[in-house]
């Protein structure tokens, strides 16, 4: 004690489960309303500040929303407020603008139709009050600039004598005694045109004037095309603000935002003989702070971390993350359900989140022996894998996301449900929410199983959140309504998710 009183503080426990509330919905369907295929949302992305949200749909449109409940754009003051006082404001967004990003095309060489569907949207750094973003369909990436511009109008001629205008152009007045009055430039007036008595003392020529009224204009700055033979599944911005990557099934290309006619192939997994192909690239993402590092996932359930400083062609990875297959568990569906559909880095870059058909896995990039935590999302569907294979649902690609503080993860499921799990040590949070105005269908806090130690530093938490194929109301799950796309606000506990053509927003 050394003569002093030593204060021992009890270790803080895991954070309390969040109480999620409905915030807003855009494009809500009325009962019985049929959803048009082109209106189904296919991509969602918050910008880094969380003040703007972009969605893309199967019709090739990009829709932008902006936050309205916070107009304090002073970053320092806003950050101080967030540190000192939790924000209790109700997050609100409003429609900002929309534009047609992609049109349907036809590849005549391959006799292939190219859909206009937006696969991914990524926000770029803002400049001079303008918003910049990348959007991609299966083949072509576009760089968009969205900016407010003042509306320019054409002023009209002055035909009211008392309102003399001095714009420097004064025409001589016509002679009132002339039987056929003429225009100042020698032309004849139209039949419906009548001169005021005494003629025109002055004439204002049409000029362009800038009004105070503004209009949002979206302009395509660059088109990055003809670089992918296969469908693009990912685009990701680099933290250097200058480059980005695009990934298809077999290759990853590195682009400079300023150069649209040249890219560098940095990963190529295409074998010399396509019959030897055993896995494809499913998702790729740059590290949030290290501009030389990126990760990509494969259809075999592995994640490779590569370092661009090692070589120009990064066929050899720096680290490989995969979970060993349990002995005796292999079946016809093993590789299909192991395929990773999405990966995301945590904000600090220390952890990665991956989503396969059955689970969410959290990985520590410093530990490649196995995932830190595993969250069971679709374990109740294991007996139905044959049926899911028959109707192709087993190939559905669900996205995942992490909270800005890294304490929680979320992903979608069937029947327009999405799941939120706590990933802090000791947390048993496992919440099921429905994309509707009444999101809380069930909030079951499942006790986690005893930790299984893989090694002295490994913790694996397996959480069974569902045990049967029926929902809280006793209804069987609807595999035609699936929540594939969702995004977590970068600084607050707010989630945006897409259910068909509707965008739902929740806060806690």
Tab-separated table of N, CA, C and O in Angstrom, residues 157-220:
chain	number	residue	atom	x	y	z
A	157	UNK	N	-37.494	41.164	-72.036
A	157	UNK	CA	-37.461	42.562	-72.490
A	157	UNK	C	-38.416	43.409	-71.654
A	157	UNK	O	-39.462	42.924	-71.234
A	158	UNK	N	-38.041	44.659	-71.454
A	158	UNK	CA	-38.869	45.564	-70.680
A	158	UNK	C	-39.909	46.232	-71.587
A	158	UNK	O	-39.558	46.990	-72.494
A	159	UNK	N	-41.181	45.913	-71.373
A	159	UNK	CA	-42.234	46.492	-72.188
A	159	UNK	C	-43.103	47.447	-71.386
A	159	UNK	O	-44.173	47.831	-71.816
A	160	UNK	N	-42.635	47.783	-70.187
A	160	UNK	CA	-43.405	48.689	-69.340
A	160	UNK	C	-42.672	50.030	-69.290
A	160	UNK	O	-41.619	50.140	-68.672
A	161	UNK	N	-43.193	51.086	-69.969
A	161	UNK	CA	-42.458	52.361	-70.071
A	161	UNK	C	-42.044	52.944	-68.741
A	161	UNK	O	-40.931	53.460	-68.625
A	162	UNK	N	-42.903	52.927	-67.675
A	162	UNK	CA	-42.458	53.566	-66.429
A	162	UNK	C	-41.202	52.913	-65.857
A	162	UNK	O	-40.458	53.534	-65.117
A	163	UNK	N	-40.980	51.584	-66.157
A	163	UNK	CA	-39.832	50.885	-65.598
A	163	UNK	C	-38.671	50.969	-66.567
A	163	UNK	O	-38.376	50.015	-67.275
A	164	UNK	N	-38.077	52.099	-66.654
A	164	UNK	CA	-36.932	52.254	-67.553
A	164	UNK	C	-35.739	51.512	-66.978
A	164	UNK	O	-35.472	51.582	-65.785
A	165	UNK	N	-35.058	50.789	-67.817
A	165	UNK	CA	-33.932	49.978	-67.365
A	165	UNK	C	-32.664	50.490	-68.012
A	165	UNK	O	-32.629	50.705	-69.223
A	166	UNK	N	-31.669	50.667	-67.230
A	166	UNK	CA	-30.423	51.166	-67.793
A	166	UNK	C	-29.392	50.079	-67.959
A	166	UNK	O	-28.500	49.966	-67.151
A	167	UNK	N	-29.517	49.248	-68.972
A	167	UNK	CA	-28.504	48.231	-69.202
A	167	UNK	C	-27.552	48.641	-70.316
A	167	UNK	O	-26.834	47.833	-70.872
A	168	UNK	N	-27.642	49.929	-70.703
A	168	UNK	CA	-26.692	50.400	-71.697
A	168	UNK	C	-27.202	50.318	-73.120
A	168	UNK	O	-26.560	50.795	-74.044
A	169	UNK	N	-28.359	49.690	-73.331
A	169	UNK	CA	-28.889	49.542	-74.676
A	169	UNK	C	-30.227	50.262	-74.738
A	169	UNK	O	-31.233	49.731	-74.309
A	170	UNK	N	-30.245	51.509	-75.219
A	170	UNK	CA	-31.478	52.283	-75.321
A	170	UNK	C	-31.827	52.417	-76.789
A	170	UNK	O	-31.037	52.941	-77.581
A	171	UNK	N	-33.021	51.948	-77.147
A	171	UNK	CA	-33.434	52.021	-78.554
A	171	UNK	C	-34.214	53.305	-78.783
A	171	UNK	O	-34.884	53.817	-77.882
A	172	UNK	N	-34.120	53.816	-79.978
A	172	UNK	CA	-34.902	55.022	-80.323
A	172	UNK	C	-36.373	54.677	-80.354
A	172	UNK	O	-36.756	53.634	-80.857
A	173	UNK	N	-37.200	55.566	-79.795
A	173	UNK	CA	-38.623	55.283	-79.718
A	173	UNK	C	-39.258	55.406	-81.097
A	173	UNK	O	-38.825	56.185	-81.940
A	174	UNK	N	-40.273	54.597	-81.315
A	174	UNK	CA	-40.956	54.609	-82.611
A	174	UNK	C	-41.840	55.840	-82.713
A	174	UNK	O	-42.304	56.395	-81.721
A	175	UNK	N	-42.084	56.237	-83.917
A	175	UNK	CA	-42.967	57.378	-84.177
A	175	UNK	C	-44.399	56.940	-83.984
A	175	UNK	O	-44.878	56.032	-84.651
A	176	UNK	N	-45.125	57.628	-83.066
A	176	UNK	CA	-46.486	57.207	-82.766
A	176	UNK	C	-47.433	57.489	-83.912
A	176	UNK	O	-48.505	56.917	-83.987
A	177	UNK	N	-47.035	58.402	-84.855
A	177	UNK	CA	-47.909	58.710	-85.982
A	177	UNK	C	-47.758	57.722	-87.123
A	177	UNK	O	-48.500	57.778	-88.087
A	178	UNK	N	-46.783	56.835	-87.026
A	178	UNK	CA	-46.575	55.863	-88.101
A	178	UNK	C	-47.709	54.850	-88.106
A	178	UNK	O	-48.065	54.315	-87.053
A	179	UNK	N	-48.313	54.589	-89.292
A	179	UNK	CA	-49.418	53.642	-89.319
A	179	UNK	C	-48.992	52.221	-88.979
A	179	UNK	O	-49.753	51.446	-88.446
A	180	UNK	N	-47.784	51.865	-89.300
A	180	UNK	CA	-47.299	50.518	-88.991
A	180	UNK	C	-46.081	50.631	-88.106
A	180	UNK	O	-44.968	50.871	-88.588
A	181	UNK	N	-46.267	50.526	-86.788
A	181	UNK	CA	-45.098	50.655	-85.895
A	181	UNK	C	-44.102	49.520	-86.128
A	181	UNK	O	-44.485	48.390	-86.402
A	182	UNK	N	-42.835	49.803	-86.017
A	182	UNK	CA	-41.806	48.784	-86.209
A	182	UNK	C	-41.015	48.581	-84.933
A	182	UNK	O	-40.983	49.436	-84.061
A	183	UNK	N	-40.389	47.428	-84.831
A	183	UNK	CA	-39.530	47.158	-83.685
A	183	UNK	C	-38.246	47.944	-83.799
A	183	UNK	O	-37.869	48.417	-84.877
A	184	UNK	N	-37.562	48.070	-82.699
A	184	UNK	CA	-36.342	48.882	-82.670
A	184	UNK	C	-35.285	48.352	-83.609
A	184	UNK	O	-34.446	49.090	-84.100
A	185	UNK	N	-35.242	47.031	-83.840
A	185	UNK	CA	-34.222	46.479	-84.717
A	185	UNK	C	-34.698	46.358	-86.163
A	185	UNK	O	-34.075	45.698	-86.982
A	186	UNK	N	-35.817	46.981	-86.459
A	186	UNK	CA	-36.269	46.999	-87.824
A	186	UNK	C	-37.244	45.908	-88.177
A	186	UNK	O	-37.792	45.902	-89.268
A	187	UNK	N	-37.517	44.973	-87.259
A	187	UNK	CA	-38.437	43.878	-87.550
A	187	UNK	C	-39.868	44.302	-87.362
A	187	UNK	O	-40.157	45.384	-86.849
A	188	UNK	N	-40.776	43.459	-87.760
A	188	UNK	CA	-42.200	43.749	-87.593
A	188	UNK	C	-42.715	43.014	-86.367
A	188	UNK	O	-42.342	41.866	-86.114
A	189	UNK	N	-43.584	43.646	-85.601
A	189	UNK	CA	-44.113	42.987	-84.408
A	189	UNK	C	-45.082	41.875	-84.780
A	189	UNK	O	-45.654	41.875	-85.862
A	190	UNK	N	-45.242	40.915	-83.835
A	190	UNK	CA	-46.222	39.853	-84.058
A	190	UNK	C	-47.624	40.429	-83.936
A	190	UNK	O	-47.836	41.520	-83.418
A	191	UNK	N	-48.584	39.638	-84.357
A	191	UNK	CA	-49.968	40.089	-84.338
A	191	UNK	C	-50.462	40.345	-82.923
A	191	UNK	O	-51.273	41.230	-82.689
A	192	UNK	N	-49.961	39.526	-81.939
A	192	UNK	CA	-50.453	39.671	-80.577
A	192	UNK	C	-49.612	40.663	-79.774
A	192	UNK	O	-49.709	40.743	-78.571
A	193	UNK	N	-48.751	41.357	-80.436
A	193	UNK	CA	-47.854	42.288	-79.754
A	193	UNK	C	-48.375	43.711	-79.982
A	193	UNK	O	-48.675	44.103	-81.102
A	194	UNK	N	-48.505	44.493	-78.938
A	194	UNK	CA	-48.980	45.875	-79.091
A	194	UNK	C	-48.061	46.816	-78.342
A	194	UNK	O	-47.682	46.552	-77.201
A	195	UNK	N	-47.662	47.875	-78.999
A	195	UNK	CA	-46.805	48.859	-78.365
A	195	UNK	C	-47.629	49.711	-77.424
A	195	UNK	O	-48.779	50.034	-77.718
A	196	UNK	N	-47.085	50.114	-76.320
A	196	UNK	CA	-47.791	51.062	-75.458
A	196	UNK	C	-47.872	52.425	-76.137
A	196	UNK	O	-47.049	52.740	-77.012
A	197	UNK	N	-48.840	53.231	-75.762
A	197	UNK	CA	-48.951	54.582	-76.356
A	197	UNK	C	-47.674	55.378	-76.120
A	197	UNK	O	-47.127	55.385	-75.011
A	198	UNK	N	-47.199	55.996	-77.163
A	198	UNK	CA	-45.973	56.789	-77.039
A	198	UNK	C	-44.717	55.990	-77.328
A	198	UNK	O	-43.616	56.531	-77.267
A	199	UNK	N	-44.884	54.689	-77.621
A	199	UNK	CA	-43.723	53.874	-77.947
A	199	UNK	C	-42.948	53.443	-76.711
A	199	UNK	O	-43.404	53.601	-75.573
A	200	UNK	N	-41.764	52.869	-76.922
A	200	UNK	CA	-40.910	52.378	-75.844
A	200	UNK	C	-39.760	53.340	-75.606
A	200	UNK	O	-38.924	53.547	-76.497
A	201	UNK	N	-39.708	53.933	-74.435
A	201	UNK	CA	-38.582	54.837	-74.169
A	201	UNK	C	-37.263	54.076	-74.013
A	201	UNK	O	-36.196	54.610	-74.234
A	202	UNK	N	-37.336	52.832	-73.577
A	202	UNK	CA	-36.108	52.045	-73.414
A	202	UNK	C	-36.443	50.570	-73.625
A	202	UNK	O	-37.594	50.146	-73.494
A	203	UNK	N	-35.436	49.809	-73.946
A	203	UNK	CA	-35.613	48.378	-74.202
A	203	UNK	C	-34.482	47.606	-73.525
A	203	UNK	O	-33.305	47.935	-73.722
A	204	UNK	N	-34.841	46.626	-72.710
A	204	UNK	CA	-33.820	45.802	-72.065
A	204	UNK	C	-33.606	44.556	-72.907
A	204	UNK	O	-34.531	43.777	-73.109
A	205	UNK	N	-32.420	44.387	-73.375
A	205	UNK	CA	-32.103	43.185	-74.150
A	205	UNK	C	-32.030	41.980	-73.217
A	205	UNK	O	-31.665	42.123	-72.042
A	206	UNK	N	-32.368	40.774	-73.712
A	206	UNK	CA	-32.299	39.579	-72.856
A	206	UNK	C	-30.880	39.336	-72.365
A	206	UNK	O	-29.942	39.318	-73.166
A	207	UNK	N	-30.734	39.187	-71.072
A	207	UNK	CA	-29.436	38.876	-70.478
A	207	UNK	C	-29.601	37.730	-69.492
A	207	UNK	O	-30.680	37.490	-68.969
A	208	UNK	N	-28.515	37.010	-69.240
A	208	UNK	CA	-28.523	35.899	-68.288
A	208	UNK	C	-28.255	36.452	-66.895
A	208	UNK	O	-27.265	37.147	-66.679
A	209	UNK	N	-29.163	36.162	-65.971
A	209	UNK	CA	-28.976	36.599	-64.591
A	209	UNK	C	-28.934	35.380	-63.675
A	209	UNK	O	-29.601	34.384	-63.926
A	210	UNK	N	-28.114	35.454	-62.631
A	210	UNK	CA	-27.996	34.370	-61.662
A	210	UNK	C	-28.907	34.670	-60.488
A	210	UNK	O	-28.750	35.677	-59.807
A	211	UNK	N	-29.853	33.768	-60.248
A	211	UNK	CA	-30.788	33.970	-59.146
A	211	UNK	C	-30.233	33.354	-57.871
A	211	UNK	O	-29.212	32.653	-57.882
A	212	UNK	N	-30.887	33.650	-56.764
A	212	UNK	CA	-30.481	33.060	-55.489
A	212	UNK	C	-30.967	31.628	-55.352
A	212	UNK	O	-30.570	30.914	-54.450
A	213	UNK	N	-31.824	31.198	-56.257
A	213	UNK	CA	-32.352	29.834	-56.230
A	213	UNK	C	-31.260	28.855	-56.652
A	213	UNK	O	-30.503	29.121	-57.590
A	214	UNK	N	-31.141	27.731	-55.925
A	214	UNK	CA	-30.106	26.747	-56.249
A	214	UNK	C	-30.733	25.438	-56.705
A	214	UNK	O	-31.876	25.130	-56.372
A	215	UNK	N	-29.946	24.705	-57.437
A	215	UNK	CA	-30.400	23.423	-57.961
A	215	UNK	C	-29.259	22.421	-57.832
A	215	UNK	O	-28.102	22.755	-58.112
A	216	UNK	N	-29.565	21.190	-57.389
A	216	UNK	CA	-28.533	20.163	-57.271
A	216	UNK	C	-28.291	19.535	-58.641
A	216	UNK	O	-29.223	19.079	-59.299
A	217	UNK	N	-27.027	19.495	-59.022
A	217	UNK	CA	-26.662	18.942	-60.324
A	217	UNK	C	-25.675	17.803	-60.117
A	217	UNK	O	-24.663	17.969	-59.431
A	218	UNK	N	-25.986	16.634	-60.686
A	218	UNK	CA	-25.080	15.485	-60.641
A	218	UNK	C	-24.401	15.361	-61.997
A	218	UNK	O	-25.071	15.316	-63.033
A	219	UNK	N	-23.084	15.307	-61.974
A	219	UNK	CA	-22.342	15.217	-63.223
A	219	UNK	C	-21.343	14.076	-63.147
A	219	UNK	O	-20.621	13.938	-62.153
A	220	UNK	N	-21.310	13.252	-64.176
A	220	UNK	CA	-20.360	12.142	-64.227
A	220	UNK	C	-19.000	12.692	-64.633
A	220	UNK	O	-18.836	13.183	-65.767
